[in-house]
Short mmCIF file of C-alpha atoms in Angstrom, two decimals:
data_model
loop_
_atom_site.label_atom_id
_atom_site.label_comp_id
_atom_site.label_asym_id
_atom_site.label_seq_id
_atom_site.Cartn_x
_atom_site.Cartn_y
_atom_site.Cartn_z
CA MET A 1 -14.74 -36.01 10.15
CA LEU A 2 -13.19 -34.35 7.12
CA LEU A 3 -9.84 -32.59 7.00
CA LYS A 4 -8.60 -30.36 4.25
CA ARG A 5 -5.60 -32.14 2.79
CA LYS A 6 -2.39 -30.16 2.37
CA ARG A 7 -1.49 -29.77 -1.28
CA SER A 8 1.72 -31.17 -2.63
CA GLU A 9 4.24 -29.01 -4.47
CA SER A 10 3.16 -30.48 -7.81
CA GLU A 11 -0.47 -29.72 -7.05
CA LEU A 12 0.43 -26.17 -6.09
CA GLY A 13 2.26 -25.86 -9.40
CA SER A 14 -0.82 -26.92 -11.31
CA VAL A 15 -2.88 -24.35 -9.41
CA PHE A 16 -0.49 -21.52 -10.23
CA SER A 17 -0.23 -22.50 -13.89
CA SER A 18 -3.94 -22.87 -14.48
CA THR A 19 -6.06 -20.12 -15.96
CA GLN A 20 -7.75 -18.19 -13.17
CA ARG A 21 -11.49 -17.72 -13.18
CA LEU A 22 -12.40 -14.08 -12.57
CA ASP A 23 -15.61 -14.12 -10.60
CA SER A 24 -17.16 -11.85 -8.01
CA ASN A 25 -14.92 -13.21 -5.28
CA SER A 26 -11.61 -12.83 -7.06
CA PHE A 27 -9.34 -9.86 -6.63
CA ASN A 28 -8.18 -7.84 -9.61
CA PHE A 29 -4.57 -7.12 -8.83
CA ASP A 30 -2.47 -4.13 -9.89
CA ALA A 31 -2.34 -4.10 -13.69
CA LEU A 32 0.92 -2.22 -13.65
CA SER A 33 2.66 -4.95 -11.75
CA ALA A 34 1.01 -7.54 -13.95
CA MET A 35 2.58 -5.94 -16.98
CA ASP A 36 5.91 -5.76 -15.21
CA THR A 37 5.68 -9.48 -14.58
CA ALA A 38 4.79 -10.17 -18.20
CA ARG A 39 7.63 -7.97 -19.40
CA ARG A 40 10.19 -9.79 -17.27
CA GLY A 41 8.98 -13.15 -18.49
CA PHE A 42 7.91 -14.95 -15.32
CA PHE A 43 5.84 -18.01 -16.19
CA ALA A 44 5.97 -16.88 -19.82
CA SER A 45 5.53 -20.43 -21.02
CA ARG A 46 2.40 -20.81 -18.94
CA GLN A 47 0.74 -17.47 -19.49
CA SER A 48 2.61 -15.30 -21.96
CA THR A 49 0.42 -12.21 -21.53
CA PRO A 50 -2.14 -11.18 -18.92
CA SER A 51 -5.46 -12.51 -20.15
CA HIS A 52 -7.34 -9.42 -18.98
CA LEU A 53 -5.20 -6.94 -20.95
CA PRO A 54 -5.08 -6.79 -24.75
CA SER A 55 -1.59 -6.56 -26.19
CA ARG A 56 -2.26 -3.17 -27.73
CA THR A 57 -3.07 -1.79 -24.27
CA ILE A 58 0.26 -3.02 -22.95
CA LYS A 59 2.12 -1.58 -25.92
CA ARG A 60 0.38 1.78 -25.63
CA PHE A 61 1.21 1.89 -21.92
CA ARG A 62 4.88 1.10 -22.50
CA ASP A 63 5.18 3.57 -25.35
CA ASN A 64 3.65 6.34 -23.25
CA ARG A 65 5.50 5.59 -20.02
CA PRO A 66 7.87 8.50 -19.20
CA SER A 67 11.53 7.66 -19.27
CA GLU A 68 13.67 8.11 -16.19
CA SER A 69 15.39 11.08 -17.81
CA GLU A 70 12.00 12.73 -18.40
CA VAL A 71 11.04 12.25 -14.76
CA TYR A 72 14.25 13.74 -13.46
CA ARG A 73 14.28 16.53 -16.03
CA GLU A 74 10.81 17.57 -14.89
CA PHE A 75 12.04 18.05 -11.33
CA ASP A 76 15.59 19.15 -12.16
CA HIS A 77 16.98 16.55 -9.75
CA LEU A 78 15.50 18.55 -6.87
CA PRO A 79 13.18 17.29 -4.14
CA PHE A 80 9.59 17.58 -5.27
CA SER A 81 8.55 19.76 -2.34
CA ILE A 82 11.10 22.46 -3.20
CA SER A 83 11.05 22.19 -6.98
CA ARG A 84 7.52 23.48 -7.48
CA PRO A 85 6.96 27.26 -7.28
CA HIS A 86 4.61 28.39 -4.55
CA GLU A 87 2.36 30.01 -7.13
CA HIS A 88 1.63 26.52 -8.47
CA ARG A 89 -0.25 25.58 -5.37
CA TYR A 90 -3.91 24.94 -6.08
CA VAL A 91 -7.00 26.38 -4.48
CA SER A 92 -9.75 24.04 -3.42
CA PRO A 93 -13.05 25.88 -2.85
CA GLU A 94 -15.12 24.81 0.11
CA PRO A 95 -17.97 22.70 -1.27
CA SER A 96 -21.41 23.00 0.17
CA GLY A 97 -23.10 20.08 1.81
CA ILE A 98 -19.98 18.08 2.72
CA ALA A 99 -20.92 15.93 5.67
CA THR A 100 -18.48 15.51 8.50
CA ALA A 101 -17.29 12.17 9.80
CA GLY A 102 -19.53 9.76 11.55
CA SER A 103 -19.58 7.47 14.50
CA SER A 104 -16.97 7.02 17.18
CA LEU A 105 -15.14 3.78 17.74
CA GLN A 106 -16.87 0.93 19.45
CA PRO A 107 -14.99 -1.06 22.09
CA GLN A 108 -14.62 -3.94 19.64
CA VAL A 109 -14.16 -3.59 15.88
CA GLN A 110 -17.07 -5.18 14.04
CA PHE A 111 -17.26 -6.22 10.38
CA ARG A 112 -20.26 -4.99 8.42
CA ARG A 113 -21.44 -7.86 6.27
CA GLU A 114 -24.41 -6.04 4.80
CA THR A 115 -22.46 -3.38 2.91
CA GLN A 116 -19.53 -3.19 0.53
CA GLN A 117 -16.47 -1.17 1.36
CA ARG A 118 -16.82 2.24 -0.23
CA SER A 119 -14.28 4.58 1.32
CA LEU A 120 -11.27 2.30 0.74
CA HIS A 121 -10.46 0.72 -2.60
CA SER A 122 -14.00 0.92 -3.94
CA PHE A 123 -12.38 1.49 -7.32
CA TRP A 124 -11.07 -2.08 -7.17
CA ASN A 125 -14.63 -3.40 -6.74
CA LEU A 126 -13.64 -5.53 -3.79
CA PRO A 127 -16.40 -7.89 -2.68
CA GLY A 128 -17.81 -7.58 0.80
CA PRO A 129 -16.89 -10.16 3.40
CA ALA A 130 -18.15 -13.63 2.66
CA SER A 131 -20.79 -15.02 4.93
CA SER A 132 -18.90 -18.26 5.34
CA SER A 133 -15.32 -19.23 6.00
CA SER A 134 -14.63 -20.36 2.48
CA SER A 135 -11.18 -20.74 1.03
CA LEU A 136 -9.56 -17.79 -0.67
CA VAL A 137 -10.07 -17.78 -4.43
CA SER A 138 -6.73 -17.50 -6.16
CA SER A 139 -6.26 -14.19 -7.95
CA PRO A 140 -4.30 -13.55 -11.13
CA ALA A 141 -1.61 -12.15 -8.86
CA SER A 142 -1.16 -15.58 -7.40
CA SER A 143 -0.37 -17.03 -10.80
CA ALA A 144 2.45 -14.53 -11.15
CA MET A 145 4.14 -15.59 -7.92
CA SER A 146 7.13 -17.80 -7.74
CA LEU A 147 6.22 -21.32 -6.65
CA PRO A 148 6.05 -21.68 -2.88
CA SER A 149 8.65 -23.72 -1.12
CA PRO A 150 7.52 -27.16 0.02
CA VAL A 151 5.12 -27.00 2.92
CA GLN A 152 6.55 -28.41 6.09
CA SER A 153 4.46 -31.00 7.87
CA PRO A 154 3.01 -29.80 11.13
CA GLN A 155 4.16 -31.59 14.24
CA THR A 156 0.68 -31.51 15.70
CA ILE A 157 -2.76 -30.91 14.30
CA PRO A 158 -5.37 -29.66 16.77
CA THR A 159 -8.75 -31.38 16.80
CA ASN A 160 -10.63 -28.48 18.36
CA CYS A 161 -10.17 -24.81 19.13
CA GLU A 162 -8.90 -24.20 22.64
CA ASP A 163 -10.61 -20.79 22.73
CA CYS A 164 -14.16 -21.56 21.61
CA GLY A 165 -14.23 -25.38 21.58
CA ALA A 166 -15.31 -25.70 17.94
CA GLY A 167 -14.32 -29.06 16.50
CA LEU A 168 -13.34 -30.13 13.02
CA GLY A 169 -16.46 -30.40 10.94
CA SER A 170 -17.42 -30.84 7.33
CA GLY A 171 -16.39 -28.42 4.65
CA ASP A 172 -19.90 -27.01 4.57
CA ASP A 173 -19.91 -26.07 8.22
CA ASP A 174 -19.00 -22.48 9.05
CA ALA A 175 -17.92 -23.39 12.56
CA MET A 176 -14.98 -25.54 11.64
CA MET A 177 -11.23 -25.38 11.75
CA ASP A 178 -9.48 -24.76 8.45
CA ILE A 179 -6.17 -26.58 8.20
CA ASP A 180 -4.09 -25.72 5.20
CA GLY A 181 -0.54 -24.93 4.21
CA TYR A 182 0.73 -22.09 2.05
CA GLY A 183 4.31 -21.46 0.98
CA SER A 184 6.76 -21.36 3.84
CA ILE A 185 4.05 -21.09 6.46
CA GLN A 186 4.61 -24.10 8.66
CA VAL A 187 0.91 -24.67 9.25
CA GLU A 188 -2.24 -22.63 9.46
CA HIS A 189 -4.57 -23.64 12.25
CA ALA A 190 -7.58 -21.38 11.83
CA CYS A 191 -10.80 -21.75 13.73
CA GLY A 192 -13.73 -20.77 11.52
CA ALA A 193 -15.89 -20.16 14.58
CA CYS A 194 -13.80 -17.63 16.50
CA GLY A 195 -11.03 -16.85 14.05
CA LYS A 196 -8.14 -17.67 16.35
CA PHE A 197 -4.95 -18.82 14.63
CA LEU A 198 -3.29 -21.35 16.83
CA ASP A 199 0.15 -21.84 15.37
CA MET A 200 1.73 -19.36 12.99
CA GLY A 201 5.22 -19.27 11.55
CA THR A 202 6.73 -17.08 8.84
CA ARG A 203 4.82 -15.06 6.29
CA VAL A 204 6.16 -16.08 2.90
CA ALA A 205 7.55 -13.37 0.59
CA SER A 206 4.82 -14.12 -1.93
CA HIS A 207 5.67 -11.29 -4.36
CA ALA A 208 9.39 -12.04 -4.57
CA GLY A 209 10.31 -13.09 -8.09
CA SER A 210 7.41 -11.18 -9.65
CA TRP A 211 6.88 -7.73 -8.15
CA TYR A 212 10.55 -7.51 -7.17
CA GLU A 213 13.71 -9.57 -7.63
CA GLY A 214 13.71 -12.89 -5.79
CA ASP A 215 17.47 -13.37 -5.96
CA PRO A 216 19.08 -11.62 -2.94
CA GLU A 217 22.14 -10.43 -4.88
CA GLU A 218 20.08 -9.01 -7.73
CA LEU A 219 17.64 -7.42 -5.30
CA SER A 220 20.43 -5.89 -3.24
CA SER A 221 22.04 -4.47 -6.35
CA GLN A 222 18.74 -3.00 -7.52
CA LEU A 223 17.96 -1.33 -4.19
CA ASP A 224 21.52 0.01 -3.93
CA GLU A 225 21.13 1.55 -7.37
CA PHE A 226 17.80 3.18 -6.48
CA LEU A 227 19.25 4.64 -3.29
CA HIS A 228 22.41 5.78 -5.06
CA ARG A 229 20.35 7.91 -7.45
CA VAL A 230 18.97 9.95 -4.56
CA PRO A 231 21.15 12.99 -3.69
CA ALA A 232 23.29 12.71 -0.58
CA LYS A 233 21.71 15.92 0.77
CA LEU A 234 18.23 17.43 0.86
CA ASP A 235 17.90 21.12 1.73
CA ASP A 236 21.61 21.14 2.65
CA THR A 237 20.95 18.37 5.19
CA GLN A 238 22.88 15.12 4.96
CA LEU A 239 20.73 12.03 4.56
CA PRO A 240 19.25 10.40 6.48
CA ILE A 241 17.41 13.41 7.92
CA PRO A 242 18.05 13.46 11.70
CA ASN A 243 14.95 12.28 13.60
CA ALA A 244 12.99 11.65 10.40
CA ARG A 245 11.30 8.62 11.93
CA VAL A 246 8.17 8.61 9.75
CA ILE A 247 7.93 8.18 5.98
CA ILE A 248 5.27 7.75 3.30
CA ALA A 249 6.39 5.54 0.40
CA PRO A 250 4.69 3.72 -2.51
CA HIS A 251 4.13 -0.03 -2.79
CA ALA A 252 3.94 -0.95 -6.49
CA GLY A 253 6.37 -3.23 -8.32
CA TYR A 254 9.92 -2.01 -7.82
CA SER A 255 10.50 -1.32 -11.52
CA TYR A 256 7.70 1.26 -11.25
CA SER A 257 7.77 2.72 -7.75
CA GLY A 258 11.20 1.61 -6.48
CA PRO A 259 13.08 4.75 -7.59
CA CYS A 260 10.47 6.99 -5.96
CA ALA A 261 10.40 4.97 -2.73
CA ALA A 262 14.18 5.32 -2.46
CA TRP A 263 13.79 9.03 -1.66
CA ALA A 264 11.73 8.27 1.43
CA TYR A 265 13.94 5.40 2.57
CA LYS A 266 17.15 7.36 2.18
CA ALA A 267 15.64 10.12 4.35
CA LEU A 268 14.48 7.65 7.04
CA ASP A 269 16.51 7.82 10.24
CA LEU A 270 16.73 4.34 11.81
CA GLY A 271 19.70 5.04 14.06
CA SER A 272 17.68 4.81 17.29
CA ALA A 273 15.01 2.41 16.07
CA LYS A 274 13.95 -0.32 18.52
CA ARG A 275 10.84 -1.28 16.51
CA VAL A 276 9.31 -0.30 13.17
CA PHE A 277 5.58 0.11 12.55
CA ILE A 278 4.38 -0.54 9.00
CA LEU A 279 0.91 0.78 8.14
CA GLY A 280 -0.73 -0.18 4.85
CA PRO A 281 -4.15 -0.49 3.19
CA SER A 282 -5.94 -3.75 2.50
CA HIS A 283 -6.17 -4.75 -1.18
CA THR A 284 -7.27 -8.33 -0.65
CA TYR A 285 -10.31 -8.26 1.64
CA TYR A 286 -12.85 -5.92 3.18
CA LEU A 287 -11.51 -4.38 6.36
CA ARG A 288 -13.29 -2.01 8.68
CA GLY A 289 -10.82 -0.55 11.16
CA CYS A 290 -7.33 -1.87 11.84
CA ALA A 291 -5.92 -5.40 11.80
CA LEU A 292 -2.78 -6.99 13.22
CA THR A 293 -0.58 -9.77 11.92
CA THR A 294 -0.65 -13.20 13.52
CA PHE A 295 2.68 -14.25 12.01
CA ASP A 296 5.92 -14.45 13.94
CA LYS A 297 8.19 -13.36 11.08
CA TYR A 298 8.14 -11.77 7.63
CA GLU A 299 10.30 -13.42 4.98
CA THR A 300 12.50 -11.48 2.53
CA PRO A 301 15.03 -12.77 -0.01
CA PHE A 302 17.69 -11.47 2.42
CA GLY A 303 16.33 -13.14 5.54
CA ASP A 304 13.45 -12.87 7.99
CA LEU A 305 12.38 -9.84 10.00
CA THR A 306 10.86 -10.65 13.39
CA VAL A 307 7.41 -9.41 14.39
CA ASP A 308 7.24 -7.51 17.67
CA LYS A 309 4.83 -9.91 19.37
CA ALA A 310 4.89 -7.95 22.61
CA THR A 311 3.59 -4.83 20.87
CA THR A 312 1.00 -6.65 18.77
CA SER A 313 -0.25 -8.43 21.90
CA GLU A 314 -0.46 -5.11 23.70
CA LEU A 315 -2.46 -3.58 20.86
CA ARG A 316 -4.69 -6.65 20.59
CA LYS A 317 -5.63 -6.33 24.27
CA THR A 318 -7.22 -2.94 23.58
CA GLY A 319 -10.02 -4.78 21.75
CA ARG A 320 -9.83 -2.33 18.87
CA PHE A 321 -7.88 -4.45 16.40
CA SER A 322 -8.89 -7.52 14.45
CA ASP A 323 -6.47 -10.16 13.10
CA MET A 324 -5.54 -10.32 9.43
CA PRO A 325 -6.67 -13.60 7.84
CA PRO A 326 -3.31 -15.27 7.13
CA ARG A 327 -3.93 -16.20 3.51
CA ARG A 328 -5.20 -12.66 2.79
CA GLU A 329 -2.11 -11.29 4.50
CA VAL A 330 0.12 -13.48 2.34
CA ASP A 331 -1.56 -12.10 -0.78
CA GLU A 332 -1.36 -8.50 0.46
CA HIS A 333 1.43 -6.44 -1.13
CA SER A 334 1.08 -3.07 0.65
CA LEU A 335 3.10 -4.34 3.62
CA GLU A 336 5.41 -6.80 1.89
CA MET A 337 6.78 -4.32 -0.65
CA HIS A 338 8.42 -2.37 2.18
CA ILE A 339 10.11 -5.28 3.91
CA PRO A 340 13.11 -5.67 1.51
CA TYR A 341 13.68 -1.88 1.45
CA LEU A 342 13.55 -1.81 5.24
CA TRP A 343 16.03 -4.70 5.44
CA LYS A 344 18.43 -2.81 3.15
CA ARG A 345 18.28 0.33 5.30
CA LEU A 346 18.63 -1.67 8.52
CA GLU A 347 21.69 -3.35 7.04
CA GLN A 348 23.15 0.05 6.18
CA THR A 349 22.40 1.28 9.70
CA PHE A 350 23.21 -1.72 11.94
CA GLY A 351 25.47 -3.87 9.77
CA THR A 352 25.02 -7.43 8.59
CA ASP A 353 24.10 -9.01 11.95
CA ALA A 354 20.33 -9.39 11.51
CA SER A 355 19.92 -10.26 15.19
CA GLN A 356 20.47 -6.57 15.88
CA TYR A 357 17.62 -5.44 13.65
CA PRO A 358 14.54 -4.03 15.39
CA PRO A 359 11.29 -6.02 15.11
CA ILE A 360 8.36 -4.89 13.00
CA VAL A 361 4.70 -4.17 13.74
CA PRO A 362 2.64 -4.71 10.54
CA ILE A 363 -0.84 -3.12 10.67
CA LEU A 364 -3.50 -2.97 7.97
CA VAL A 365 -5.69 0.13 8.15
CA GLY A 366 -9.07 -0.31 6.52
CA SER A 367 -12.14 1.82 6.01
CA ALA A 368 -12.69 4.41 8.73
CA SER A 369 -14.49 7.67 9.35
CA GLU A 370 -12.64 10.87 10.18
CA GLU A 371 -13.34 10.41 13.89
CA GLU A 372 -12.24 6.79 13.78
CA GLU A 373 -8.94 7.74 12.12
CA LYS A 374 -8.39 10.30 14.87
CA SER A 375 -9.20 7.74 17.53
CA TRP A 376 -6.68 5.20 16.19
CA GLY A 377 -4.16 8.00 15.72
CA GLN A 378 -4.53 8.97 19.37
CA LEU A 379 -4.05 5.36 20.42
CA LEU A 380 -0.88 4.97 18.33
CA SER A 381 0.52 8.38 19.30
CA GLN A 382 1.88 6.93 22.55
CA TYR A 383 4.19 4.77 20.44
CA LEU A 384 4.97 7.65 18.08
CA LYS A 385 6.31 9.69 20.99
CA ASP A 386 8.83 6.94 21.72
CA PRO A 387 12.12 8.00 20.03
CA GLY A 388 12.91 4.31 19.52
CA THR A 389 9.99 3.81 17.13
CA ALA A 390 10.10 4.34 13.36
CA TRP A 391 7.11 4.37 11.02
CA ILE A 392 6.53 3.39 7.38
CA VAL A 393 3.22 4.39 5.81
CA SER A 394 2.43 2.54 2.60
CA SER A 395 0.47 4.35 -0.11
CA ASP A 396 0.32 5.01 -3.82
CA PHE A 397 -1.49 8.14 -4.96
CA CYS A 398 -3.93 8.70 -7.84
CA HIS A 399 -5.07 5.55 -9.67
CA TRP A 400 -6.49 6.80 -12.97
CA GLY A 401 -8.31 4.56 -15.43
CA SER A 402 -11.51 2.68 -16.12
CA ARG A 403 -10.41 -0.32 -14.07
CA PHE A 404 -10.14 2.01 -11.04
CA SER A 405 -13.55 3.62 -11.74
CA TYR A 406 -11.84 7.01 -11.64
CA ARG A 407 -11.21 9.00 -14.83
CA PRO A 408 -11.42 12.75 -14.17
CA GLU A 409 -10.49 14.98 -17.10
CA PHE A 410 -10.91 18.63 -18.08
CA HIS A 411 -14.20 18.94 -19.94
CA GLY A 412 -16.51 21.90 -20.46
CA GLY A 413 -14.38 24.24 -18.37
CA ALA A 414 -14.28 21.97 -15.31
CA VAL A 415 -12.79 18.72 -14.06
CA ARG A 416 -15.35 15.97 -14.58
CA ASP A 417 -15.28 12.21 -14.48
CA LEU A 418 -15.38 10.61 -17.92
CA ASP A 419 -17.97 8.12 -16.70
CA ASN A 420 -20.23 10.83 -15.23
CA LYS A 421 -19.66 14.20 -16.84
CA ASP A 422 -22.41 15.78 -14.75
CA ASP A 423 -20.24 15.10 -11.70
CA VAL A 424 -17.96 18.14 -11.32
CA LEU A 425 -15.01 17.82 -8.95
CA HIS A 426 -14.19 20.68 -6.61
CA VAL A 427 -10.91 21.59 -8.27
CA SER A 428 -10.07 25.18 -9.21
CA PRO A 429 -6.37 25.48 -10.02
CA ASP A 430 -4.68 28.20 -12.00
CA TRP A 431 -4.50 26.25 -15.26
CA SER A 432 -2.10 28.81 -16.76
CA GLN A 433 0.44 27.53 -14.26
CA ALA A 434 -0.71 23.93 -14.10
CA ALA A 435 -0.98 23.08 -17.82
CA ALA A 436 0.92 23.73 -21.02
CA ASN A 437 -2.41 24.48 -22.72
CA PRO A 438 -4.62 26.18 -20.09
CA LYS A 439 -7.72 25.89 -22.29
CA ASN A 440 -7.36 22.15 -22.75
CA PRO A 441 -5.21 20.51 -20.04
CA GLU A 442 -3.92 17.01 -20.69
CA ILE A 443 -5.26 14.21 -18.49
CA HIS A 444 -1.89 13.70 -16.82
CA GLU A 445 -1.90 17.40 -15.88
CA VAL A 446 -5.30 16.94 -14.24
CA ILE A 447 -3.91 13.96 -12.35
CA LYS A 448 -0.99 16.04 -11.10
CA VAL A 449 -3.38 18.76 -9.90
CA LEU A 450 -5.43 16.23 -7.95
CA ASP A 451 -2.32 14.70 -6.41
CA GLN A 452 -0.97 18.16 -5.62
CA MET A 453 -4.09 18.97 -3.63
CA ALA A 454 -3.67 15.78 -1.59
CA ILE A 455 0.04 16.42 -1.10
CA ASP A 456 -0.56 20.00 0.04
CA ALA A 457 -3.16 18.76 2.50
CA VAL A 458 -0.76 16.19 3.95
CA GLU A 459 1.99 18.79 4.24
CA SER A 460 -0.40 21.11 6.09
CA GLY A 461 -0.25 18.73 9.03
CA ALA A 462 -4.02 19.03 9.52
CA HIS A 463 -5.71 15.65 9.45
CA SER A 464 -9.10 17.27 8.86
CA GLU A 465 -7.77 19.12 5.80
CA PHE A 466 -6.51 15.91 4.21
CA TYR A 467 -9.79 14.14 4.93
CA LYS A 468 -11.72 17.05 3.38
CA VAL A 469 -9.62 17.12 0.20
CA ILE A 470 -10.06 13.38 -0.33
CA ARG A 471 -13.83 13.77 0.05
CA GLN A 472 -13.89 16.69 -2.38
CA THR A 473 -11.77 15.14 -5.12
CA ARG A 474 -12.42 11.45 -4.38
CA ASN A 475 -8.79 10.95 -5.33
CA THR A 476 -8.00 7.25 -5.32
CA VAL A 477 -5.12 7.49 -2.85
CA CYS A 478 -5.13 3.85 -1.79
CA GLY A 479 -3.37 4.51 1.52
CA ARG A 480 -5.53 7.45 2.50
CA HIS A 481 -6.67 5.77 5.72
CA PRO A 482 -3.13 4.82 6.88
CA ILE A 483 -2.06 8.37 6.03
CA GLY A 484 -5.04 9.74 7.95
CA VAL A 485 -4.22 7.64 11.02
CA ILE A 486 -0.55 8.67 11.07
CA MET A 487 -1.47 12.34 10.54
CA ALA A 488 -3.85 12.13 13.49
CA ALA A 489 -1.10 10.49 15.56
CA LEU A 490 1.38 13.21 14.56
CA GLU A 491 -1.12 15.93 15.49
CA THR A 492 -1.60 14.36 18.92
CA ALA A 493 2.14 13.99 19.46
CA ALA A 494 2.79 17.56 18.26
CA GLN A 495 0.65 18.92 21.09
CA VAL A 496 3.52 18.23 23.46
CA ASP A 497 6.05 19.74 21.05
CA ALA A 498 6.97 23.34 21.84
CA GLY A 499 5.77 25.53 18.98
CA GLY A 500 4.37 22.57 17.04
CA LYS A 501 7.16 22.77 14.45
CA LYS A 502 7.67 19.03 14.21
CA GLY A 503 5.37 16.33 12.95
CA LYS A 504 4.59 17.65 9.46
CA PHE A 505 5.35 15.69 6.31
CA LYS A 506 7.60 17.05 3.62
CA PHE A 507 7.32 15.50 0.16
CA VAL A 508 10.58 14.91 -1.62
CA GLN A 509 9.57 13.04 -4.78
CA TYR A 510 6.57 12.57 -7.07
CA GLN A 511 6.34 10.34 -10.14
CA ARG A 512 3.71 8.73 -12.36
CA SER A 513 3.82 5.37 -14.05
CA ASN A 514 2.33 6.82 -17.22
CA LEU A 515 1.65 10.31 -18.64
CA VAL A 516 -1.98 9.77 -19.58
CA ARG A 517 -3.22 11.48 -22.72
CA ASN A 518 -5.79 8.94 -23.85
CA GLU A 519 -8.96 8.06 -22.00
CA ARG A 520 -8.25 4.35 -22.55
CA ASP A 521 -4.90 4.58 -20.74
CA PHE A 522 -4.26 4.29 -17.02
CA SER A 523 -1.62 5.31 -14.51
CA VAL A 524 -0.70 5.18 -10.84
CA SER A 525 1.05 8.03 -9.05
CA TYR A 526 3.84 7.58 -6.53
CA ALA A 527 5.02 10.02 -3.86
CA SER A 528 7.59 9.94 -1.07
CA ALA A 529 7.66 12.04 2.08
CA TYR A 530 9.25 12.16 5.53
CA ALA A 531 8.32 13.71 8.87
CA VAL A 532 10.63 14.69 11.70
CA VAL A 533 9.32 13.71 15.11
#
């Protein structure tokens, strides 16, 4: 009988400092956050610059990145949704031959091993699910993390799975239990045969110290500064917006998306919150449908937020949710990046006694058809109607660049992808309003048009309209499925609202990491919105 030995702290250090092999199973993490890490000097002595980015690319990106003053000057310090003239709204012609969504939900979510994920994060070239329960290959993102705290020894190690009876086998056997330790997780008891995790503790804040400050005082000061920059009022309404229980906010490194996310968080009303749902996309593994956490807590530099185990158990009993693989969940940033911001707002709302903070319900939303998004939205709408529930939807907007396999530009009188100029996108804006030079719009102006179409669709409140726009433009909105699910939930909840005036998102901020003018550049867009329920 062979057991996987837990690695010592020194061995973990050697893993994090070693050069990572980029093969078909490794995950290419967000280049923007990689550059942020390199700029701030983490592990500079071990890996001074990201090996996958030439120095001239980093320099060109930094030189072209808009300053904070430029961002705020563009919007005149006004919320994005009220700073753009109505005549700037863009018309999206109805394309012919657009197929509607497919199959309805099955009683139990199944993983499709024969295909690669296409409708979610295909631009990251994520591999399909492995056919065996092999260990996670460390990504370059892992090398940028702070070193995990020493792994605590488990009090007991199971010899077989109580659910399916699979015993500990050799490392080549798929039906075996995988015993390993990672960071502050006390122990991971995973059955390779049925996937049950027998004993879970706290999900480590794996991106602290790289994607955001790991020191609690520095992090608190940074978040306070971001929130302070947001006006005290929006549309003559004091923040937070009363009953604004749902927000959309970005999830990149805080030095990039933190100022934009602050607009959503300052609008979020947590005064009556008894639990907080957090919906995000999966960047680390193929996911069809929705998945729940198996952890008991989520760590932050400030302290731990408790998972609402009663709610996750209730959702799990529906048979329509899978479980996130713990090591994939630890690597995932779309959920983690919201935990420190949420802690800050809970502290501002409830004070410093963390025992009074509401628990969280982390959910990953993977690839789904239009009908499937509606089905999950209907299921979650019962929780949305509860005035004691708040919602955070995690999403960046357009990812433009060759590494995202998405480079639309204005060429030959139409918006075409640089990599396939015969492929014309269904975008027909008034370029005299959308671009400084209507005959030759800059790439960043094209990006803004594409994002505007998605934003307008979200603000329409019609889930089907948002789904249609994404299909037409193929905009790489990484959280399009979480947004689709929450829009479907809001539509269902709005049916009981007199007049249907509630439940529509209002965008209050829009920013880009880079004003792209060169086809070799790249950028990620960030947007913040809230909805009153």
